[in-house]
Amino acid sequence: MERRVAIIGAGTSGLVACKYLLQFGFKPIVFEADDGVGGLWRHTMEFTKLQNNKLSYQFMDFPWPSSVKEDNPSHYQVLDYLNSYAQHFSLLPHIRFNSKVIDIDHVGGESNEGMKSWELWGGNGRPFGSKGTWNIAVQNTKNSTIEVHKAEFVVLCIGKYSGFPNIPEFPPGKGPEVFNGKVMHSMDYSNLDNETAAELIKGKSVTIIGSAKSGLDLADECANANGIKHPCTIIQRTMHWCLPDFNMWGIIVGFLYLNRLGEFFVHKPGEPLLLGLLATLLSPLRWGISKLIETTLKWKLPLKKYGLVPNHSFLQDLSTCLLGLFPENFFDKLKEGSILIKKSQSFNFCREGVTIDGESKPIEADIVIFATGYKGDQKIRNIFKSPIFQNYITGPTTSTIDLYRQIIHPRIPQLAIVGYAEGLSNIFASEMRSLWLANFLDGNIELPSIREMEKDVKLWEENLKQYGGRFYRKTCIAHCGIWYHDQLCKDMKHNHKRKKGFFAELFEPYGHADYVGLTHK
């Protein structure tokens, strides 16, 4: 049987998936709708910077060049870094640019009833054992022609922060249609070239719905363009914990949470009884550490003055990868009045702008921009032609995609998803999963039964809900990331303890550098 592998998307996840499949002897083909690599980094605002320190956001075997001096490089520098990675590992010949995948369809395999009776994934637990193949409908974005390609295995690396913007619904007569100005989503703004975007907001009163990373970055960009003459208004629905920087503060968080000692404070999926008991006994300490960080942030920053104190714990934002970074000089702009913050759970449009709870006068605006996120699960659902697979992806009982090891869906054969679940460093998260996937495709990992896989998925779902709470849809492996990577290492038959010495293993934060030895076959 042929072992053709197709990768959809040439962002960070697609690049590392391609790199490791090549390393393991496969010859993948990558379909990318854009005309270059980088994914979302090709479509972002001009002044956007990397939130992570660059040392925590790099490939395991490809460090940042010495020419990049900044701790938080610009998105131009990130894009150059990704291009250099693709060139260094000779990935570009395997990528078909301007090739948008319309849908994928599994054909020639067992009937739907036969698939429902499977005990092992794909019928036999192997990546290439099924008789089925994937038909991949690919549209040339230059001439709109469509070709169908075949592959025995598909790796979806399309992410969840593009394509399907989340737009709130409004009562009749209170939506964007009644507004005299322009309404758009942050995705549409980010897709503009820099000159067009600058011209769009110059001299305009801009209102932004949402105060997560994209909302803060948008407000910062508008304030830089217009100052106090045309202040930018943020309508804040839910505030999340943000750090003043990820340099010193990242180190602090690392030593408090991102080591094995820190993971003793939290419950882990499938943990033995003793570890579960220890996590329960240490729960007051876990609460105290979170409160210590929150108190320190409120002391260091004027969060209370500007209504920026979240009503949930620091640990909850860390556990859901919603921990943010304030833009540079953000509080100076609040003080001078070039950025205004209005808190409201609901809002409606009127002719002049936006009305919010508790204020009789509308917020007058020329432009309203939704920074309200994306429907990532819907994006992945829609790429499947089969309604059955669509229902598997977004079933009625969960609020996210059920993936074994955050990579394999127990009920969909010959397919993996890399880049949907997140980590505190998404390059590292995708690289570890791509390594696992390459080992699996090469026959080095044996999957358990479908029933056992679904049981494991349920354990992770319950754990992520426990610590993520109402933000659970943000699928992030952070509060027990070492425990998760231990499982990947054990599957790949590698030692999961990566430090030298007992005290280093217990106290030192874990990061990508600890797993460098796994990158070679």
mmCIF file of C-alpha atoms in Angstrom, residues 11 22 47 61 83 86 130 167 284 317 447:
data_model
loop_
_atom_site.group_PDB
_atom_site.id
_atom_site.type_symbol
_atom_site.label_atom_id
_atom_site.label_comp_id
_atom_site.label_asym_id
_atom_site.label_seq_id
_atom_site.Cartn_x
_atom_site.Cartn_y
_atom_site.Cartn_z
ATOM 1 C CA GLY A 11 1.996 27.677 9.226
ATOM 2 C CA LEU A 22 10.719 14.037 5.795
ATOM 3 C CA PHE A 47 3.005 46.569 15.252
ATOM 4 C CA ASP A 61 16.870 22.301 16.561
ATOM 5 C CA ASN A 83 11.005 31.227 6.218
ATOM 6 C CA ALA A 86 11.616 26.168 5.794
ATOM 7 C CA SER A 130 -7.225 0.748 5.988
ATOM 8 C CA ILE A 167 -19.601 37.501 15.319
ATOM 9 C CA PRO A 284 -4.456 25.522 49.485
ATOM 10 C CA ASP A 317 -5.996 31.996 32.573
ATOM 11 C CA LEU A 447 -2.573 2.819 19.708
#
